[in-house]
Short mmCIF file of N, CA and C and ligand atoms in Angstrom, two decimals:
data_model
loop_
_atom_site.label_atom_id
_atom_site.label_comp_id
_atom_site.label_asym_id
_atom_site.label_seq_id
_atom_site.Cartn_x
_atom_site.Cartn_y
_atom_site.Cartn_z
N MET A 22 58.87 88.54 123.60
CA MET A 22 58.63 89.62 122.43
C MET A 22 59.81 88.70 121.51
N LYS A 23 58.99 89.22 120.47
CA LYS A 23 60.05 88.99 119.09
C LYS A 23 60.54 89.75 118.80
N ARG A 24 61.80 89.99 117.99
CA ARG A 24 62.10 91.47 117.48
C ARG A 24 62.81 91.36 116.07
N ILE A 25 62.50 92.24 115.04
CA ILE A 25 62.60 91.70 113.66
C ILE A 25 63.60 92.96 113.11
N ALA A 26 64.34 92.45 112.69
CA ALA A 26 65.25 93.21 111.50
C ALA A 26 64.47 93.69 110.24
N ILE A 27 65.00 94.97 109.96
CA ILE A 27 64.10 94.72 108.51
C ILE A 27 65.09 95.80 108.11
N PHE A 28 65.51 95.15 106.36
CA PHE A 28 66.95 95.22 105.63
C PHE A 28 66.21 96.34 104.47
N ALA A 29 66.78 97.11 103.76
CA ALA A 29 66.24 97.97 103.01
C ALA A 29 66.97 98.82 101.82
N SER A 30 66.78 98.78 100.77
CA SER A 30 68.11 99.39 99.99
C SER A 30 67.48 101.33 99.65
N GLY A 31 65.98 100.84 99.62
CA GLY A 31 65.59 102.42 99.02
C GLY A 31 64.84 103.35 99.93
N ASN A 32 63.43 103.62 98.96
CA ASN A 32 62.45 104.50 99.92
C ASN A 32 62.30 103.98 101.22
N GLY A 33 61.78 103.35 101.44
CA GLY A 33 61.13 102.13 103.14
C GLY A 33 59.91 102.39 103.09
N SER A 34 58.93 102.64 102.09
CA SER A 34 57.33 102.86 102.96
C SER A 34 56.92 100.89 103.45
N ASN A 35 57.47 100.58 102.54
CA ASN A 35 57.02 99.24 103.39
C ASN A 35 57.87 98.99 104.77
N ALA A 36 59.01 99.40 104.70
CA ALA A 36 59.60 99.03 105.84
C ALA A 36 58.70 100.15 107.02
N GLN A 37 58.28 101.20 106.69
CA GLN A 37 57.75 102.05 107.51
C GLN A 37 56.00 102.04 108.30
N ARG A 38 55.61 101.48 106.98
CA ARG A 38 54.47 100.48 107.08
C ARG A 38 54.45 99.26 108.18
N ILE A 39 55.25 98.70 108.12
CA ILE A 39 55.56 97.73 108.95
C ILE A 39 55.82 98.07 110.11
N ALA A 40 56.49 98.92 110.54
CA ALA A 40 57.33 99.51 112.18
C ALA A 40 55.99 99.92 112.05
N GLU A 41 54.94 100.93 111.86
CA GLU A 41 53.87 101.52 112.21
C GLU A 41 52.72 100.24 112.57
N TYR A 42 52.49 98.99 111.75
CA TYR A 42 52.00 98.71 112.04
C TYR A 42 51.98 97.23 113.55
N PHE A 43 53.35 97.45 113.43
CA PHE A 43 54.15 96.61 114.91
C PHE A 43 53.69 97.61 116.02
N ASN A 44 54.19 98.64 115.85
CA ASN A 44 53.75 99.76 116.77
C ASN A 44 52.47 99.45 118.05
N GLU A 45 51.55 98.96 117.16
CA GLU A 45 50.55 98.66 117.97
C GLU A 45 50.41 97.47 118.35
N ILE A 46 51.30 96.20 118.21
CA ILE A 46 51.39 95.14 118.57
C ILE A 46 52.33 94.71 119.75
N SER A 47 52.04 94.32 120.75
CA SER A 47 53.22 93.98 121.97
C SER A 47 53.97 93.10 121.89
N GLU A 48 53.58 92.05 121.37
CA GLU A 48 54.52 91.20 121.27
C GLU A 48 55.78 90.98 120.33
N ILE A 49 55.72 92.47 119.17
CA ILE A 49 57.00 92.20 118.06
C ILE A 49 56.81 93.67 118.14
N GLU A 50 58.04 93.59 118.10
CA GLU A 50 58.60 95.34 117.94
C GLU A 50 60.09 94.67 116.62
N ILE A 51 60.24 96.44 116.17
CA ILE A 51 61.59 96.43 114.87
C ILE A 51 62.40 96.66 116.12
N GLY A 52 63.55 95.92 115.72
CA GLY A 52 65.20 95.96 116.44
C GLY A 52 65.90 96.83 115.96
N LEU A 53 65.52 96.83 114.74
CA LEU A 53 66.74 97.21 114.12
C LEU A 53 66.57 97.40 112.54
N VAL A 54 67.04 98.60 112.03
CA VAL A 54 66.89 98.76 110.16
C VAL A 54 68.01 99.15 109.58
N LEU A 55 68.35 97.65 108.26
CA LEU A 55 69.90 98.21 108.06
C LEU A 55 69.63 98.32 106.78
N THR A 56 70.43 99.09 106.43
CA THR A 56 70.57 99.31 104.52
C THR A 56 72.00 99.58 104.44
N ASN A 57 72.27 99.43 102.85
CA ASN A 57 73.52 98.97 102.05
C ASN A 57 73.58 100.51 101.66
N ASN A 58 72.44 101.38 101.91
CA ASN A 58 72.78 102.74 100.90
C ASN A 58 72.25 103.62 101.66
N SER A 59 73.66 104.61 102.15
CA SER A 59 73.39 105.73 103.37
C SER A 59 72.70 106.92 102.69
N LYS A 60 72.16 106.61 101.39
CA LYS A 60 71.17 107.72 100.71
C LYS A 60 69.49 107.55 100.78
N ALA A 61 69.94 105.96 101.32
CA ALA A 61 68.21 105.46 101.15
C ALA A 61 66.71 106.25 101.98
N GLY A 62 66.04 106.15 101.35
CA GLY A 62 64.71 107.23 102.32
C GLY A 62 64.64 106.03 103.39
N VAL A 63 65.12 105.14 103.54
CA VAL A 63 64.10 104.32 105.13
C VAL A 63 65.52 104.95 105.59
N LEU A 64 66.68 105.51 105.74
CA LEU A 64 66.99 106.12 106.96
C LEU A 64 66.31 107.16 107.60
N LYS A 65 65.70 108.10 106.87
CA LYS A 65 64.83 109.05 106.80
C LYS A 65 63.45 108.97 107.74
N ARG A 66 63.00 108.05 107.18
CA ARG A 66 61.89 107.32 107.95
C ARG A 66 62.28 106.47 108.69
N ALA A 67 63.19 105.54 109.57
CA ALA A 67 63.59 105.24 110.63
C ALA A 67 63.82 105.89 111.71
N GLU A 68 64.57 107.08 111.54
CA GLU A 68 64.35 108.27 112.20
C GLU A 68 63.46 108.87 112.79
N ARG A 69 62.75 108.97 111.75
CA ARG A 69 61.06 109.56 112.14
C ARG A 69 60.62 109.21 113.25
N LEU A 70 60.55 107.65 112.91
CA LEU A 70 60.47 106.61 113.85
C LEU A 70 60.80 106.55 115.11
N GLY A 71 61.57 107.15 115.14
CA GLY A 71 62.47 106.57 116.37
C GLY A 71 63.13 104.70 116.27
N LEU A 72 63.54 104.57 115.25
CA LEU A 72 63.92 103.30 115.05
C LEU A 72 65.40 102.90 115.12
N LYS A 73 66.07 102.54 115.56
CA LYS A 73 67.55 102.36 115.43
C LYS A 73 67.67 101.87 114.04
N SER A 74 68.86 102.97 113.04
CA SER A 74 69.26 102.09 112.04
C SER A 74 70.46 101.70 111.95
N VAL A 75 71.31 101.38 110.65
CA VAL A 75 72.71 100.83 110.55
C VAL A 75 73.15 101.00 108.88
N VAL A 76 73.64 101.74 108.32
CA VAL A 76 74.35 101.49 106.95
C VAL A 76 75.29 100.53 107.00
N PHE A 77 75.33 99.61 106.58
CA PHE A 77 76.40 98.54 105.96
C PHE A 77 77.02 98.32 104.54
N ASN A 78 78.39 97.86 104.46
CA ASN A 78 78.58 97.54 103.20
C ASN A 78 78.79 96.18 102.80
N ARG A 79 79.24 95.90 101.94
CA ARG A 79 79.31 94.13 101.02
C ARG A 79 80.74 93.60 102.18
N ASN A 80 81.69 94.14 103.05
CA ASN A 80 82.29 93.68 103.72
C ASN A 80 81.30 92.93 104.89
N ASP A 81 81.10 94.30 105.83
CA ASP A 81 80.11 93.92 106.58
C ASP A 81 79.43 92.45 106.97
N PHE A 82 78.44 92.51 105.36
CA PHE A 82 77.82 91.49 105.09
C PHE A 82 77.85 89.99 104.96
N ALA A 83 78.90 90.11 104.35
CA ALA A 83 79.42 88.76 103.88
C ALA A 83 80.81 88.21 104.61
N GLU A 84 81.87 89.24 104.90
CA GLU A 84 83.15 88.70 104.97
C GLU A 84 83.41 88.89 106.91
N ASN A 85 82.95 90.19 106.92
CA ASN A 85 83.54 89.93 108.60
C ASN A 85 82.49 89.90 109.70
N ALA A 86 81.51 89.58 109.07
CA ALA A 86 80.55 89.60 109.99
C ALA A 86 79.52 90.32 111.30
N LYS A 87 79.78 91.59 110.36
CA LYS A 87 79.46 92.67 111.17
C LYS A 87 77.76 92.42 111.64
N VAL A 88 77.30 92.37 110.11
CA VAL A 88 76.11 92.36 109.57
C VAL A 88 75.52 91.39 111.33
N ASP A 89 76.23 90.43 110.77
CA ASP A 89 76.03 88.83 111.70
C ASP A 89 75.60 89.38 113.53
N ILE A 90 76.63 89.76 113.62
CA ILE A 90 76.67 90.58 115.10
C ILE A 90 75.94 91.54 115.52
N LEU A 91 76.01 92.47 115.09
CA LEU A 91 74.64 93.40 114.80
C LEU A 91 73.20 92.85 115.10
N LEU A 92 72.59 91.90 114.10
CA LEU A 92 71.89 90.67 114.26
C LEU A 92 71.35 90.04 115.93
N GLN A 93 72.78 89.89 116.17
CA GLN A 93 73.06 88.89 117.37
C GLN A 93 72.47 89.75 118.84
N ASP A 94 73.30 91.16 118.80
CA ASP A 94 73.36 92.21 119.67
C ASP A 94 71.76 92.53 119.87
N HIS A 95 71.69 93.17 118.77
CA HIS A 95 70.00 93.54 119.22
C HIS A 95 68.87 92.52 119.10
N GLU A 96 69.35 91.13 119.40
CA GLU A 96 68.25 89.91 119.74
C GLU A 96 67.70 89.91 118.51
N ILE A 97 68.04 89.63 117.32
CA ILE A 97 67.06 89.56 116.37
C ILE A 97 66.05 88.18 116.46
N ASP A 98 64.75 88.30 116.13
CA ASP A 98 64.37 86.56 116.13
C ASP A 98 63.58 86.45 114.58
N PHE A 99 63.61 87.82 113.63
CA PHE A 99 63.51 87.64 112.10
C PHE A 99 63.62 88.74 111.30
N VAL A 100 63.81 88.08 110.48
CA VAL A 100 64.57 88.97 109.31
C VAL A 100 63.68 89.72 107.65
N VAL A 101 63.21 91.11 107.97
CA VAL A 101 62.11 91.22 106.79
C VAL A 101 63.16 91.60 105.82
N LEU A 102 63.18 91.73 104.54
CA LEU A 102 63.54 92.11 103.69
C LEU A 102 62.27 92.94 102.66
N ALA A 103 62.57 94.37 102.58
CA ALA A 103 61.75 95.37 102.24
C ALA A 103 62.37 96.12 101.29
N GLY A 104 62.37 96.00 99.72
CA GLY A 104 62.94 96.27 99.16
C GLY A 104 64.67 96.28 98.85
N PHE A 105 64.85 95.18 99.29
CA PHE A 105 66.40 94.90 99.49
C PHE A 105 67.17 94.16 98.41
N LEU A 106 68.25 94.94 98.01
CA LEU A 106 68.99 94.77 97.10
C LEU A 106 69.82 93.06 96.66
N TRP A 107 70.39 93.25 97.96
CA TRP A 107 71.66 92.24 97.96
C TRP A 107 71.21 90.68 98.35
N LEU A 108 71.73 90.00 97.57
CA LEU A 108 71.54 88.69 98.10
C LEU A 108 72.31 88.46 99.36
N ILE A 109 71.64 87.35 100.30
CA ILE A 109 71.77 87.05 101.64
C ILE A 109 72.58 86.18 101.81
N PRO A 110 73.78 86.05 102.10
CA PRO A 110 74.90 85.27 102.26
C PRO A 110 74.30 84.07 103.05
N GLU A 111 75.08 83.05 102.56
CA GLU A 111 74.63 81.61 102.61
C GLU A 111 74.51 81.36 104.20
N PHE A 112 75.39 81.69 104.87
CA PHE A 112 75.19 81.27 106.39
C PHE A 112 74.21 82.33 107.04
N LEU A 113 74.05 83.45 107.01
CA LEU A 113 72.78 84.23 107.74
C LEU A 113 71.61 83.11 106.88
N ILE A 114 71.72 82.86 106.18
CA ILE A 114 70.20 82.16 105.62
C ILE A 114 70.03 80.96 106.51
N ASN A 115 71.17 80.19 107.02
CA ASN A 115 71.07 78.87 107.74
C ASN A 115 70.88 79.28 109.28
N LYS A 116 71.05 80.49 109.86
CA LYS A 116 71.45 80.81 110.84
C LYS A 116 69.47 81.31 111.45
N TYR A 117 68.94 81.88 110.20
CA TYR A 117 67.72 82.22 110.47
C TYR A 117 66.74 81.17 109.43
N PRO A 118 66.82 79.78 110.31
CA PRO A 118 65.81 78.83 108.70
C PRO A 118 64.44 79.29 109.05
N ASN A 119 64.04 79.64 107.71
CA ASN A 119 62.74 80.04 107.56
C ASN A 119 62.41 81.13 108.36
N LYS A 120 63.27 82.09 108.39
CA LYS A 120 62.58 83.38 109.28
C LYS A 120 63.43 84.47 108.64
N ILE A 121 63.69 84.49 107.52
CA ILE A 121 63.86 85.57 106.59
C ILE A 121 62.72 85.33 105.48
N VAL A 122 61.83 86.72 105.54
CA VAL A 122 61.12 86.97 104.15
C VAL A 122 61.33 88.03 103.43
N ASN A 123 60.59 87.65 102.45
CA ASN A 123 60.91 88.77 101.44
C ASN A 123 59.47 89.68 100.87
N ILE A 124 59.88 90.70 99.99
CA ILE A 124 58.45 90.83 99.41
C ILE A 124 58.71 91.27 97.73
N HIS A 125 58.17 90.34 97.11
CA HIS A 125 58.58 90.79 95.63
C HIS A 125 57.52 91.50 94.79
N PRO A 126 57.66 92.63 94.10
CA PRO A 126 56.62 93.41 93.53
C PRO A 126 55.93 92.89 92.24
N ALA A 127 55.74 91.38 91.98
CA ALA A 127 55.21 90.63 90.62
C ALA A 127 54.81 89.22 91.53
N LEU A 128 54.24 88.59 90.50
CA LEU A 128 53.75 87.31 90.67
C LEU A 128 54.60 85.77 89.91
N LEU A 129 55.71 85.90 91.17
CA LEU A 129 56.42 84.98 91.10
C LEU A 129 55.62 83.83 91.16
N PRO A 130 56.72 82.67 90.01
CA PRO A 130 57.97 82.46 89.70
C PRO A 130 58.21 83.24 88.69
N LYS A 131 57.40 84.14 87.96
CA LYS A 131 57.61 85.13 87.20
C LYS A 131 57.89 86.38 87.90
N TYR A 132 58.94 87.42 86.58
CA TYR A 132 59.44 88.04 86.79
C TYR A 132 59.86 88.23 87.76
N GLY A 133 60.45 87.34 88.82
CA GLY A 133 61.55 87.30 89.69
C GLY A 133 63.00 87.29 88.73
N GLY A 134 64.18 87.10 90.18
CA GLY A 134 65.52 86.86 89.60
C GLY A 134 66.00 88.05 89.55
N LYS A 135 67.86 88.00 89.64
CA LYS A 135 68.69 88.72 89.20
C LYS A 135 68.40 90.12 88.46
N GLY A 136 68.25 91.18 88.89
CA GLY A 136 68.22 92.64 88.20
C GLY A 136 66.73 92.75 88.03
N MET A 137 65.93 92.09 88.16
CA MET A 137 63.95 92.08 88.28
C MET A 137 64.31 92.90 89.50
N TYR A 138 63.93 94.11 89.95
CA TYR A 138 63.68 94.94 90.51
C TYR A 138 62.97 96.36 89.91
N GLY A 139 62.15 96.70 91.11
CA GLY A 139 62.02 98.31 90.70
C GLY A 139 61.24 98.60 89.32
N MET A 140 61.22 99.39 88.97
CA MET A 140 60.40 99.75 87.37
C MET A 140 60.38 98.72 86.50
N ARG A 141 61.76 98.01 86.58
CA ARG A 141 61.77 97.14 85.32
C ARG A 141 60.99 95.77 85.26
N VAL A 142 60.40 95.66 86.68
CA VAL A 142 59.10 94.38 86.77
C VAL A 142 58.33 94.89 86.20
N HIS A 143 57.41 95.97 86.43
CA HIS A 143 56.51 96.66 85.91
C HIS A 143 56.62 97.01 84.46
N GLU A 144 57.32 97.78 84.08
CA GLU A 144 57.66 97.21 82.72
C GLU A 144 57.52 96.22 81.75
N THR A 145 58.42 95.06 82.06
CA THR A 145 58.26 93.73 81.78
C THR A 145 56.96 93.33 81.65
N VAL A 146 55.61 93.67 82.75
CA VAL A 146 55.01 92.87 82.69
C VAL A 146 53.93 93.55 82.20
N ILE A 147 54.09 94.74 82.10
CA ILE A 147 53.36 95.45 80.84
C ILE A 147 53.54 95.02 79.50
N ALA A 148 54.97 94.90 79.54
CA ALA A 148 55.73 94.55 78.05
C ALA A 148 55.30 94.02 77.35
N ASN A 149 55.12 92.57 78.20
CA ASN A 149 54.83 91.23 77.84
C ASN A 149 53.10 91.16 77.60
N GLY A 150 52.03 91.89 77.91
CA GLY A 150 51.21 91.93 77.86
C GLY A 150 50.24 91.17 78.84
N GLU A 151 50.92 91.08 80.42
CA GLU A 151 50.44 90.35 81.20
C GLU A 151 48.66 90.45 81.89
N LYS A 152 47.69 89.74 81.67
CA LYS A 152 46.79 90.60 82.04
C LYS A 152 46.01 90.46 83.70
N GLN A 153 47.19 89.76 84.47
CA GLN A 153 47.26 90.34 85.92
C GLN A 153 49.00 90.71 86.39
N SER A 154 48.71 91.01 87.27
CA SER A 154 49.93 91.40 88.23
C SER A 154 49.99 91.29 89.89
N GLY A 155 50.86 91.10 90.52
CA GLY A 155 49.98 91.91 91.72
C GLY A 155 51.79 91.14 93.00
N ILE A 156 51.32 90.54 94.09
CA ILE A 156 52.63 90.97 94.89
C ILE A 156 52.74 89.32 95.31
N SER A 157 53.69 89.23 95.86
CA SER A 157 54.63 87.49 96.56
C SER A 157 55.20 87.68 97.65
N ILE A 158 54.53 87.17 98.77
CA ILE A 158 55.31 87.14 99.71
C ILE A 158 56.23 86.52 99.92
N HIS A 159 57.14 85.73 100.27
CA HIS A 159 58.16 84.37 100.17
C HIS A 159 59.63 84.31 100.78
N TYR A 160 59.44 82.80 101.68
CA TYR A 160 60.89 82.43 102.39
C TYR A 160 61.87 83.45 101.38
N VAL A 161 63.37 83.39 101.87
CA VAL A 161 64.14 83.40 101.14
C VAL A 161 65.12 82.77 101.59
N ASN A 162 65.95 82.22 100.39
CA ASN A 162 66.98 81.34 99.99
C ASN A 162 67.93 81.86 99.37
N ASN A 163 68.95 81.01 98.67
CA ASN A 163 70.18 81.55 98.41
C ASN A 163 70.41 81.69 97.13
N LYS A 164 68.85 81.53 96.58
CA LYS A 164 68.80 82.60 95.27
C LYS A 164 67.53 83.32 95.31
N TYR A 165 67.91 84.57 93.77
CA TYR A 165 66.95 86.21 94.16
C TYR A 165 65.18 85.55 93.83
N ASP A 166 64.59 85.65 95.01
CA ASP A 166 63.18 85.52 94.45
C ASP A 166 62.86 84.10 93.83
N GLU A 167 63.15 82.79 94.76
CA GLU A 167 62.87 81.49 94.33
C GLU A 167 62.84 80.65 95.99
N GLY A 168 62.73 81.30 96.92
CA GLY A 168 62.60 80.62 98.01
C GLY A 168 61.15 80.41 98.19
N GLN A 169 60.08 79.75 99.10
CA GLN A 169 58.86 79.17 98.87
C GLN A 169 57.98 80.56 99.42
N ILE A 170 56.65 80.32 98.72
CA ILE A 170 56.06 81.87 98.64
C ILE A 170 54.98 80.92 99.50
N ILE A 171 54.40 82.29 100.15
CA ILE A 171 53.88 82.56 101.80
C ILE A 171 52.82 83.11 101.39
N PHE A 172 52.53 83.72 100.20
CA PHE A 172 51.26 84.86 99.90
C PHE A 172 51.51 85.49 99.06
N GLN A 173 49.88 85.30 98.14
CA GLN A 173 49.82 86.70 96.78
C GLN A 173 48.82 87.16 96.78
N ALA A 174 48.89 87.91 96.27
CA ALA A 174 47.48 88.78 95.92
C ALA A 174 47.91 89.29 95.02
N ASN A 175 46.82 89.13 93.82
CA ASN A 175 46.59 89.87 92.56
C ASN A 175 45.50 90.90 91.91
N PHE A 176 45.62 91.26 90.83
CA PHE A 176 44.46 92.07 89.95
C PHE A 176 45.09 91.97 88.74
N ASP A 177 43.80 92.36 88.29
CA ASP A 177 43.65 92.29 86.50
C ASP A 177 44.44 93.84 86.26
N ILE A 178 45.01 93.94 85.25
CA ILE A 178 46.06 94.93 84.56
C ILE A 178 44.80 95.28 83.67
N GLU A 179 44.50 96.87 83.61
CA GLU A 179 43.61 97.48 82.91
C GLU A 179 44.20 97.96 81.68
N LYS A 180 43.25 98.07 80.99
CA LYS A 180 43.43 98.84 79.35
C LYS A 180 44.42 100.71 80.07
N GLY A 181 45.38 100.42 79.36
CA GLY A 181 46.37 101.80 79.24
C GLY A 181 46.93 101.82 80.77
N GLU A 182 47.30 100.61 81.25
CA GLU A 182 47.94 100.42 82.50
C GLU A 182 49.03 101.28 82.19
N THR A 183 50.07 101.83 82.65
CA THR A 183 51.80 102.12 82.61
C THR A 183 52.53 101.52 83.90
N ALA A 184 53.30 101.48 83.76
CA ALA A 184 54.34 100.99 84.80
C ALA A 184 54.26 101.64 85.64
N GLU A 185 54.10 102.87 85.78
CA GLU A 185 53.56 103.79 87.08
C GLU A 185 52.54 103.52 87.81
N SER A 186 51.70 103.10 86.90
CA SER A 186 49.94 103.33 87.49
C SER A 186 50.02 101.76 88.37
N LEU A 187 50.33 100.75 87.53
CA LEU A 187 51.25 99.31 87.98
C LEU A 187 51.74 99.10 89.47
N ALA A 188 53.20 100.50 89.44
CA ALA A 188 53.21 100.49 90.80
C ALA A 188 52.46 100.96 91.95
N ALA A 189 52.05 102.18 91.50
CA ALA A 189 51.25 102.68 92.42
C ALA A 189 50.47 101.33 93.17
N LYS A 190 49.47 100.43 92.32
CA LYS A 190 48.41 99.72 93.11
C LYS A 190 49.71 98.36 93.76
N ILE A 191 50.07 98.69 93.47
CA ILE A 191 51.31 97.11 93.50
C ILE A 191 51.82 97.53 95.09
N HIS A 192 51.76 98.94 95.33
CA HIS A 192 53.06 99.63 96.63
C HIS A 192 51.48 99.28 97.56
N GLU A 193 50.34 99.81 96.87
CA GLU A 193 49.01 99.76 98.01
C GLU A 193 48.93 98.51 98.22
N LEU A 194 48.80 97.24 97.70
CA LEU A 194 48.86 96.20 98.23
C LEU A 194 49.27 94.97 99.27
N GLU A 195 51.33 96.12 99.06
CA GLU A 195 52.04 95.74 100.10
C GLU A 195 51.81 96.27 101.26
N HIS A 196 51.48 97.52 101.23
CA HIS A 196 51.37 98.08 102.45
C HIS A 196 50.22 97.14 103.32
N GLU A 197 48.87 96.84 102.51
CA GLU A 197 47.97 96.21 102.77
C GLU A 197 48.17 94.98 103.87
N HIS A 198 48.76 94.06 102.76
CA HIS A 198 48.93 92.89 103.28
C HIS A 198 50.69 92.57 103.96
N PHE A 199 51.52 93.05 103.59
CA PHE A 199 52.60 92.65 104.27
C PHE A 199 52.84 92.22 105.81
N PRO A 200 52.35 93.91 106.31
CA PRO A 200 52.47 93.52 108.16
C PRO A 200 51.68 92.22 108.39
N LYS A 201 50.43 92.52 107.65
CA LYS A 201 49.44 91.35 108.21
C LYS A 201 49.98 89.99 108.16
N VAL A 202 50.82 89.60 107.05
CA VAL A 202 51.37 88.02 106.74
C VAL A 202 52.78 88.01 107.45
N LEU A 203 53.54 89.22 107.68
CA LEU A 203 54.37 88.79 108.79
C LEU A 203 54.10 88.73 110.03
N GLU A 204 52.80 88.91 110.30
CA GLU A 204 52.37 89.16 111.77
C GLU A 204 51.68 87.72 112.08
N ARG A 205 51.41 86.80 111.40
CA ARG A 205 51.43 85.80 111.16
C ARG A 205 52.34 84.69 110.74
N VAL A 206 52.96 84.85 109.93
CA VAL A 206 54.18 84.23 109.78
C VAL A 206 55.48 84.22 111.21
N ILE A 207 55.69 85.27 112.19
CA ILE A 207 55.65 85.29 113.06
C ILE A 207 55.07 85.03 114.09
N ASN A 208 54.35 84.78 114.25
CA ASN A 208 53.30 84.10 115.18
C ASN A 208 53.35 82.46 115.53
N THR A 209 54.03 81.94 114.36
CA THR A 209 54.65 80.57 114.61
C THR A 209 55.57 80.44 114.79
N ILE A 210 56.81 81.02 114.69
CA ILE A 210 58.06 80.68 115.51
C ILE A 210 58.58 80.62 116.95
C1 GRF B 314 58.52 97.02 97.26
O1 GRF B 314 57.65 97.08 95.75
C2 GRF B 314 59.17 95.67 96.58
O2 GRF B 314 58.32 94.65 96.30
C3 GRF B 314 60.35 95.53 96.73
O3 GRF B 314 61.15 96.90 96.38
C4 GRF B 314 59.84 98.00 96.87
C5 GRF B 314 60.28 98.45 97.96
O4 GRF B 314 59.22 99.64 98.24
N1 GRF B 314 61.04 94.35 96.95
P1 GRF B 314 59.80 100.73 99.48
O5 GRF B 314 60.82 101.19 99.47
O6 GRF B 314 58.89 99.89 100.73
O7 GRF B 314 59.04 101.75 98.86
#
């Protein structure tokens, strides 16, 4: 059995999709959902799904190792970032080499980096007149959105496309691909 921890700061639709997908797969399960935001939608979703969740703060993450201990206590083998906005401390990256994966709602290496999240990404893509957008799933290193890319899927941006319509299409692609790509990666560890 491999156990996943999901970190999310917001709505948590990807977290939910991942949890539902792995419900059907006996060798992989969600051990814990972690958020830095006590108002995050992901907490309600976790509750509905019967998943254990915790809220943590910056000290818990980087200073006093509470998050680290939680991951150990829940025997976590693999970490998924699904809309999580903080940088992962280097000691955790070193503890989970090639075992932390993030999803980004654009075609990296463009439109990534600090501050490039949420609607800002889609607004910038549209403002720049890009012909395509898509999703990137990548390993996490100590820089925002710069780890090795594992998977990308793209589509053409249509005439009259808005940041909102782009966001909806991206979410659909994320929900379709993220769980499957995770399964593939987790099966190699
Ligand atoms: C997704 O678009 C993901 O690419 C980005 O944050 C968003 C999270 O969406 N990192 P949700 O909270 O899973 O609905």
